[in-house]
Tab-separated table of C-alpha atoms and ligand atoms in Angstrom:
chain	number	residue	atom	x	y	z
A	1	MET	CA	-25.725	23.806	-16.539
A	2	ILE	CA	-28.839	22.131	-16.624
A	3	THR	CA	-30.534	22.607	-20.179
A	4	GLY	CA	-34.083	21.760	-20.103
A	5	LYS	CA	-36.120	20.997	-17.099
A	6	PHE	CA	-39.293	18.031	-16.429
A	7	PRO	CA	-41.402	17.060	-18.025
A	8	SER	CA	-40.201	17.837	-21.736
A	9	LEU	CA	-36.666	16.472	-20.119
A	10	ARG	CA	-36.684	12.777	-18.900
A	11	LEU	CA	-33.370	11.548	-18.130
A	12	ARG	CA	-35.075	8.069	-17.851
A	13	ARG	CA	-35.477	7.789	-21.276
A	14	SER	CA	-32.283	7.230	-22.597
A	15	ARG	CA	-32.010	4.679	-19.986
A	16	LYS	CA	-35.101	2.606	-20.814
A	17	ASN	CA	-33.498	0.348	-23.852
A	18	ASP	CA	-29.857	-1.118	-23.783
A	19	TRP	CA	-28.701	-0.022	-26.897
A	20	SER	CA	-29.622	3.330	-25.820
A	21	ARG	CA	-27.642	3.465	-22.224
A	22	ARG	CA	-24.660	2.198	-25.181
A	23	LEU	CA	-25.104	5.020	-26.458
A	24	ILE	CA	-24.520	7.017	-24.747
A	25	GLU	CA	-21.685	5.545	-22.604
A	26	GLU	CA	-19.160	7.832	-20.898
A	27	ASN	CA	-16.833	5.484	-19.795
A	28	SER	CA	-15.343	2.213	-20.872
A	29	LEU	CA	-12.820	-0.553	-20.185
A	30	SER	CA	-10.737	-2.733	-22.931
A	31	PRO	CA	-7.865	-4.868	-22.699
A	32	ASN	CA	-5.611	-2.014	-22.852
A	33	ASP	CA	-6.640	-0.388	-19.615
A	34	PHE	CA	-4.741	-3.547	-17.578
A	35	ILE	CA	-1.799	-3.904	-16.395
A	36	LEU	CA	-1.551	-7.775	-14.652
A	37	PRO	CA	0.686	-8.744	-11.725
A	38	ILE	CA	2.231	-11.986	-11.744
A	39	PHE	CA	3.989	-13.487	-8.330
A	40	LEU	CA	7.460	-15.858	-9.413
A	41	ILE	CA	8.161	-18.581	-6.844
A	42	ASP	CA	11.121	-21.096	-7.586
A	43	GLY	CA	10.983	-24.325	-8.653
A	44	LYS	CA	9.383	-26.622	-11.384
A	45	ASN	CA	6.681	-26.949	-12.894
A	46	LYS	CA	4.255	-25.198	-10.228
A	47	LYS	CA	1.099	-23.199	-10.179
A	48	GLN	CA	0.652	-22.696	-6.565
A	49	SER	CA	-2.409	-20.795	-4.534
A	50	ILE	CA	-1.920	-17.984	-2.645
A	51	LYS	CA	-4.644	-18.482	0.452
A	52	SER	CA	-5.316	-14.800	0.714
A	53	MET	CA	-5.663	-14.276	-2.945
A	54	PRO	CA	-8.816	-16.988	-4.600
A	55	GLY	CA	-7.728	-17.319	-8.113
A	56	VAL	CA	-4.116	-15.420	-7.816
A	57	TYR	CA	-1.455	-18.075	-8.594
A	58	ARG	CA	2.490	-18.171	-8.079
A	59	TYR	CA	4.377	-19.398	-11.055
A	60	THR	CA	7.879	-20.921	-11.227
A	61	ILE	CA	9.522	-19.580	-14.469
A	62	ASP	CA	9.207	-22.849	-16.942
A	63	LYS	CA	5.164	-22.444	-16.158
A	64	LEU	CA	5.086	-18.548	-16.755
A	65	GLY	CA	4.024	-19.179	-20.356
A	66	LEU	CA	0.845	-20.494	-19.189
A	67	ILE	CA	-0.278	-16.673	-18.290
A	68	ILE	CA	2.001	-14.893	-20.441
A	69	ASP	CA	0.546	-16.377	-23.480
A	70	LYS	CA	-3.137	-15.902	-22.085
A	71	ALA	CA	-1.938	-11.980	-21.545
A	72	VAL	CA	-0.580	-11.797	-24.667
A	73	LYS	CA	-3.585	-13.294	-26.746
A	74	ASN	CA	-6.009	-10.958	-24.824
A	75	LYS	CA	-3.770	-8.547	-26.088
A	76	LEU	CA	-2.388	-6.649	-22.297
A	77	PRO	CA	-0.722	-4.210	-22.920
A	78	MET	CA	2.039	-5.313	-20.029
A	79	VAL	CA	2.624	-7.918	-17.138
A	80	ALA	CA	4.086	-6.950	-13.971
A	81	LEU	CA	6.535	-9.300	-11.605
A	82	PHE	CA	6.991	-9.487	-8.284
A	83	PRO	CA	9.012	-12.246	-6.486
A	84	TYR	CA	8.323	-14.866	-4.048
A	85	THR	CA	11.661	-14.873	-2.266
A	86	ASN	CA	12.836	-17.914	0.043
A	87	ASN	CA	13.653	-16.959	3.284
A	88	LYS	CA	16.909	-18.260	2.993
A	89	LYS	CA	17.801	-15.567	-0.121
A	90	LYS	CA	16.795	-12.764	2.204
A	91	ASN	CA	19.074	-10.445	4.087
A	92	SER	CA	19.168	-7.751	6.184
A	93	LEU	CA	20.894	-6.002	2.635
A	94	GLY	CA	18.303	-7.356	0.415
A	95	THR	CA	21.078	-8.645	-1.400
A	96	GLU	CA	19.547	-10.925	-4.087
A	97	SER	CA	17.444	-7.692	-5.474
A	98	LEU	CA	20.830	-7.702	-7.177
A	99	ASN	CA	21.392	-11.393	-8.013
A	100	GLU	CA	21.019	-11.478	-12.259
A	101	ASP	CA	19.630	-15.175	-11.504
A	102	ASN	CA	17.433	-14.076	-8.902
A	103	LEU	CA	13.742	-14.900	-9.704
A	104	VAL	CA	12.514	-11.652	-11.709
A	105	CYS	CA	15.729	-11.140	-13.477
A	106	ARG	CA	14.904	-15.123	-14.694
A	107	GLY	CA	11.361	-13.809	-15.116
A	108	LEU	CA	12.111	-11.259	-17.611
A	109	ARG	CA	15.026	-13.217	-19.758
A	110	TYR	CA	12.119	-15.604	-20.149
A	111	ILE	CA	9.360	-13.375	-21.514
A	112	LYS	CA	11.647	-11.056	-23.370
A	113	LYS	CA	13.386	-14.055	-24.787
A	114	LYS	CA	10.345	-15.691	-25.863
A	115	TYR	CA	7.530	-13.129	-26.903
A	116	LYS	CA	9.952	-9.990	-27.456
A	117	ASN	CA	7.652	-7.073	-27.929
A	118	GLN	CA	4.506	-8.520	-27.683
A	119	ILE	CA	3.951	-7.585	-24.306
A	120	GLY	CA	5.664	-4.896	-21.844
A	121	VAL	CA	7.075	-6.071	-18.545
A	122	MET	CA	7.590	-3.760	-15.321
A	123	CYS	CA	9.629	-4.306	-12.366
A	124	ASP	CA	9.397	-2.759	-9.003
A	125	VAL	CA	11.994	-1.285	-7.876
A	126	ALA	CA	12.121	-1.902	-3.861
A	127	LEU	CA	13.808	-4.206	-1.694
A	128	ASP	CA	10.938	-5.205	0.219
A	129	PRO	CA	10.903	-8.825	-1.290
A	130	TYR	CA	14.672	-9.710	-0.360
A	131	THR	CA	14.805	-8.247	3.036
A	132	SER	CA	14.955	-9.936	6.083
A	133	HIS	CA	12.807	-7.434	7.669
A	134	GLY	CA	10.434	-6.653	5.235
A	135	HIS	CA	11.233	-3.202	4.469
A	136	ASP	CA	11.373	-1.369	0.745
A	137	GLY	CA	14.848	-0.365	2.254
A	138	LEU	CA	17.923	-0.314	4.255
A	139	ILE	CA	17.689	-0.130	7.691
A	140	ARG	CA	19.607	1.934	10.937
A	141	SER	CA	17.874	1.849	13.782
A	142	ASN	CA	14.535	0.672	12.973
A	143	TYR	CA	14.560	3.951	10.178
A	144	VAL	CA	14.617	3.156	6.914
A	145	LEU	CA	17.830	4.637	5.123
A	146	ASN	CA	17.023	7.346	1.903
A	147	ASP	CA	20.440	7.960	0.457
A	148	GLU	CA	21.856	4.693	0.986
A	149	THR	CA	19.117	2.796	-0.005
A	150	ILE	CA	19.288	4.837	-3.306
A	151	GLU	CA	22.625	3.744	-4.057
A	152	VAL	CA	21.150	0.414	-4.174
A	153	LEU	CA	17.590	0.920	-6.150
A	154	VAL	CA	20.026	2.097	-8.842
A	155	ASN	CA	21.519	-0.613	-9.792
A	156	GLN	CA	18.782	-2.971	-9.449
A	157	SER	CA	17.087	-0.740	-12.316
A	158	LEU	CA	20.314	-0.890	-13.910
A	159	LEU	CA	20.310	-4.785	-13.479
A	160	GLN	CA	16.712	-4.825	-14.527
A	161	ALA	CA	16.998	-2.557	-17.560
A	162	GLN	CA	20.111	-5.067	-18.653
A	163	MET	CA	17.416	-8.101	-18.276
A	164	GLY	CA	15.147	-6.541	-20.670
A	165	CYS	CA	12.617	-4.282	-18.228
A	166	ASP	CA	10.420	-1.828	-20.199
A	167	VAL	CA	9.305	-0.175	-17.263
A	168	LEU	CA	11.173	0.417	-13.870
A	169	ALA	CA	8.528	0.867	-11.194
A	170	PRO	CA	10.448	2.488	-8.022
A	171	SER	CA	7.438	1.569	-5.347
A	172	ASP	CA	10.207	2.614	-2.388
A	173	MET	CA	8.783	5.744	-1.852
A	174	MET	CA	12.307	6.801	-1.019
A	175	ASP	CA	13.168	10.819	-2.314
A	176	GLY	CA	15.372	11.853	-5.073
A	177	ARG	CA	15.509	8.351	-6.564
A	178	ILE	CA	13.380	8.763	-9.754
A	179	GLY	CA	16.016	11.179	-10.876
A	180	ARG	CA	18.863	9.234	-9.497
A	181	ILE	CA	17.717	6.078	-11.123
A	182	ARG	CA	17.275	8.179	-14.882
A	183	ASN	CA	20.218	9.306	-14.953
A	184	ALA	CA	21.759	6.527	-14.244
A	185	LEU	CA	19.577	4.714	-17.039
A	186	ASP	CA	20.737	6.862	-19.581
A	187	LYS	CA	23.901	7.526	-18.465
A	188	ASN	CA	24.342	3.441	-19.151
A	189	GLY	CA	22.556	3.344	-22.697
A	190	TYR	CA	18.797	2.909	-21.471
A	191	ASP	CA	17.224	6.472	-22.525
A	192	LEU	CA	14.346	4.207	-23.788
A	193	THR	CA	13.432	2.235	-20.467
A	194	GLN	CA	10.311	3.986	-19.134
A	195	ILE	CA	9.662	4.952	-15.609
A	196	LEU	CA	6.638	4.624	-14.049
A	197	SER	CA	6.808	5.995	-10.404
A	198	TYR	CA	4.482	4.763	-8.068
A	199	ALA	CA	4.780	8.866	-7.094
A	200	VAL	CA	1.529	8.668	-4.802
A	201	LYS	CA	1.910	5.100	-2.384
A	202	TYR	CA	-0.161	5.476	1.013
A	203	ALA	CA	0.962	3.926	3.826
A	204	SER	CA	-1.985	1.060	3.633
A	205	SER	CA	-3.527	-1.427	5.712
A	206	PHE	CA	-5.300	-2.721	2.337
A	207	TYR	CA	-1.561	-4.457	0.955
A	208	GLY	CA	-2.067	-6.782	3.796
A	209	PRO	CA	-2.249	-9.707	1.123
A	210	PHE	CA	0.387	-8.336	-1.423
A	211	ARG	CA	2.800	-9.296	1.625
A	212	ASP	CA	1.404	-12.658	2.157
A	213	ALA	CA	1.606	-13.643	-1.555
A	214	VAL	CA	5.406	-12.204	-1.991
A	215	GLY	CA	6.266	-14.183	1.711
A	216	SER	CA	7.302	-10.987	3.766
A	217	LYS	CA	4.162	-10.739	5.839
A	218	GLY	CA	5.516	-12.105	8.652
A	219	LEU	CA	9.070	-10.318	8.332
A	220	LEU	CA	7.816	-6.783	8.362
A	221	LYS	CA	8.970	-5.356	11.299
A	222	GLY	CA	6.827	-1.769	12.130
A	223	ASN	CA	4.835	-0.018	9.707
A	224	LYS	CA	6.055	1.637	6.565
A	225	LYS	CA	4.419	5.242	8.011
A	226	ASN	CA	7.981	6.527	7.747
A	227	TYR	CA	8.278	6.572	4.165
A	228	GLN	CA	4.761	5.894	2.561
A	229	MET	CA	2.247	8.364	2.338
A	230	ASP	CA	-0.121	9.380	5.176
A	231	PHE	CA	-3.567	8.619	4.137
A	232	ARG	CA	-4.803	11.777	5.617
A	233	ASN	CA	-3.003	13.656	2.779
A	234	THR	CA	-4.048	15.230	-0.337
A	235	ASP	CA	-1.220	18.260	-1.420
A	236	GLU	CA	1.386	16.332	-0.346
A	237	ALA	CA	0.775	13.761	-2.949
A	238	ILE	CA	0.660	16.607	-5.920
A	239	ARG	CA	4.366	17.873	-4.476
A	240	GLU	CA	4.765	13.662	-4.426
A	241	VAL	CA	4.051	13.697	-8.054
A	242	ALA	CA	5.422	16.954	-9.347
A	243	LEU	CA	8.910	16.061	-8.372
A	244	ASP	CA	8.575	13.012	-9.901
A	245	ILE	CA	8.174	14.307	-13.093
A	246	LYS	CA	10.872	16.895	-12.901
A	247	GLU	CA	13.077	13.882	-11.891
A	248	GLY	CA	12.312	11.723	-15.211
A	249	ALA	CA	8.700	9.849	-14.747
A	250	ASP	CA	6.696	9.397	-17.854
A	251	MET	CA	3.842	7.635	-15.794
A	252	VAL	CA	3.050	7.565	-12.107
A	253	MET	CA	0.691	5.606	-9.416
A	254	VAL	CA	-1.932	6.155	-7.275
A	255	LYS	CA	-2.024	3.340	-4.872
A	256	PRO	CA	-4.121	1.804	-3.552
A	257	GLY	CA	-6.994	2.326	-5.626
A	258	LEU	CA	-10.277	2.509	-4.400
A	259	PRO	CA	-9.723	4.592	-1.190
A	260	TYR	CA	-8.175	7.000	-3.251
A	261	LEU	CA	-10.257	8.225	-6.608
A	262	ASP	CA	-10.120	11.380	-5.613
A	263	ILE	CA	-6.408	11.315	-5.558
A	264	ILE	CA	-6.371	10.061	-8.983
A	265	LYS	CA	-8.532	12.401	-10.250
A	266	THR	CA	-6.593	15.875	-8.606
A	267	ILE	CA	-3.349	14.282	-10.256
A	268	LYS	CA	-5.004	13.888	-13.803
A	269	LYS	CA	-6.268	17.268	-13.553
A	270	ASN	CA	-2.824	18.903	-12.009
A	271	PHE	CA	-0.351	17.478	-14.421
A	272	LYS	CA	-1.945	15.914	-17.386
A	273	ILE	CA	0.488	12.828	-17.745
A	274	PRO	CA	-0.360	9.469	-17.457
A	275	VAL	CA	-1.990	8.343	-14.287
A	276	LEU	CA	-2.051	4.926	-13.430
A	277	ALA	CA	-4.436	3.232	-10.483
A	278	TYR	CA	-3.374	0.240	-8.897
A	279	GLN	CA	-6.195	-2.002	-7.441
A	280	VAL	CA	-4.389	-3.451	-4.943
A	281	SER	CA	-4.046	-7.168	-3.070
A	282	GLY	CA	-6.628	-6.351	-0.231
A	283	GLU	CA	-9.472	-4.534	-2.555
A	284	TYR	CA	-8.801	-8.479	-4.465
A	285	SER	CA	-9.582	-10.124	-1.069
A	286	LEU	CA	-12.275	-8.428	-0.191
A	287	PHE	CA	-14.333	-8.670	-3.722
A	288	SER	CA	-13.298	-12.481	-4.342
A	289	HIS	CA	-13.959	-13.448	-0.692
A	290	GLY	CA	-17.164	-11.831	-0.761
A	291	ILE	CA	-18.294	-13.173	-4.235
A	292	ASN	CA	-17.290	-16.723	-3.205
A	293	LYS	CA	-19.292	-16.617	-0.506
A	294	GLY	CA	-22.208	-15.038	-2.320
A	295	LEU	CA	-22.313	-11.849	0.309
A	296	ILE	CA	-22.095	-9.216	-2.848
A	297	ASP	CA	-22.842	-9.973	-6.348
A	298	LYS	CA	-19.556	-10.475	-9.082
A	299	ASN	CA	-20.584	-7.536	-10.848
A	300	VAL	CA	-18.968	-4.719	-8.520
A	301	ILE	CA	-15.804	-5.783	-9.868
A	302	LEU	CA	-16.472	-4.102	-13.290
A	303	GLU	CA	-18.018	-1.003	-11.003
A	304	SER	CA	-15.515	-0.560	-9.416
A	305	LEU	CA	-13.157	-1.018	-12.278
A	306	ILE	CA	-14.726	1.684	-14.419
A	307	SER	CA	-14.529	4.461	-11.948
A	308	PHE	CA	-10.927	3.987	-11.996
A	309	LYS	CA	-11.879	5.647	-15.643
A	310	ARG	CA	-14.208	7.669	-14.685
A	311	SER	CA	-11.614	9.434	-12.110
A	312	GLY	CA	-9.369	9.737	-14.823
A	313	ALA	CA	-7.144	6.647	-14.943
A	314	ASN	CA	-5.345	5.960	-17.979
A	315	ALA	CA	-5.122	1.895	-16.801
A	316	ILE	CA	-5.555	0.225	-13.633
A	317	VAL	CA	-3.409	-2.743	-12.238
A	318	SER	CA	-5.466	-5.159	-11.437
A	319	TYR	CA	-5.310	-9.008	-10.231
A	320	TYR	CA	-8.195	-9.735	-12.141
A	321	ALA	CA	-6.567	-8.755	-15.968
A	322	ASP	CA	-6.292	-12.153	-16.611
A	323	ARG	CA	-9.864	-12.635	-16.552
A	324	LEU	CA	-11.337	-9.875	-18.490
A	325	ASN	CA	-13.293	-11.471	-20.252
A	326	GLU	CA	-15.822	-12.372	-17.977
A	327	ILE	CA	-15.595	-9.147	-15.852
A	328	LEU	CA	-15.866	-6.940	-19.313
A	329	ASP	CA	-18.818	-8.507	-20.258
B	1	PBG	C1	6.840	-3.469	-2.687
B	1	PBG	C2	4.780	-2.950	-2.894
B	1	PBG	C3	4.136	-3.347	-2.480
B	1	PBG	C4	2.448	-3.468	-2.808
B	1	PBG	C5	3.487	-3.726	-4.434
B	1	PBG	N1	5.038	-3.145	-4.296
B	1	PBG	C6	3.307	-3.718	-0.713
B	1	PBG	C7	4.340	-2.937	-0.154
B	1	PBG	O1	4.464	-1.612	0.185
B	1	PBG	O2	3.617	-2.972	1.309
B	1	PBG	C8	1.612	-4.007	-2.573
B	1	PBG	C9	0.348	-4.305	-3.855
B	1	PBG	C10	-0.545	-5.267	-3.523
B	1	PBG	O3	-1.155	-4.900	-2.087
B	1	PBG	O4	-1.262	-5.623	-4.539
B	1	PBG	N2	7.340	-1.870	-2.358
């Protein structure tokens, strides 16, 4: 494999100058590689900061233009919408998920009317922003029910597709939901709506700040280990992806990001389909707080984003995606 030997071969030769380093770079990032998550909140004229995620905000629908304008101008291919649902609208069945005037539906209508196809919009399919217990599905004796949950997810998917969602992203980890959602979409004339499956989603402590951002933090009873994956497992990730591809997933997500680069690489190698990485809230929070406190240089952001590319990810969901000018330069 090694072609040459010291001293005629000196790898540092090509590292000497910036132009030369640029010439031989193997991986790079552009705005095309990013999806920006956006948090929505009820009310008017608000851009509300999130304590656990410095630099990230919740937007009321009337202020959504602030951030979408920026995303369109910077040529981001897609944004992902997440609602901060008022506790009064939550119940054990998560019925607000099926309200056509919920935050996500209003956000979808606003963006698709104003920006048409200048930017893609992706929406989570899961019940956790809407349930009083904070779980992604319906529960009976502390167990998240699979098939009963899928019934609701299918309806949530159809509603979001009808409101203009381009990419449905089931993040719930129920078995068999991709096939059921694909089938329902096709039957109802949404055969071109894409599905990005959170096929490999680990039960992770890195989601903590996100639950704060969507307001499900204090509510969550127990943990999500009976549906999200055990972080000890790799083979199971391959099985999850294989199933979802058969059921009709267009793309798959690996989540969280940085602690799971090996999984991204394995999935890409085995399946040759678009694989996305989610740099989750905990990764964002640790970096941002560390940088703000002067503990670590802000270049750790670029370094970790490039690691996703190196591992084979096609794109990255990142809360930094609205500040790429500062990060990629
Ligand atoms: C909900 C969902 C979660 C995230 C995205 N969708 C949290 C969870 O499963 O508890 C986490 C994203 C992040 O941490 O940035 N199904």
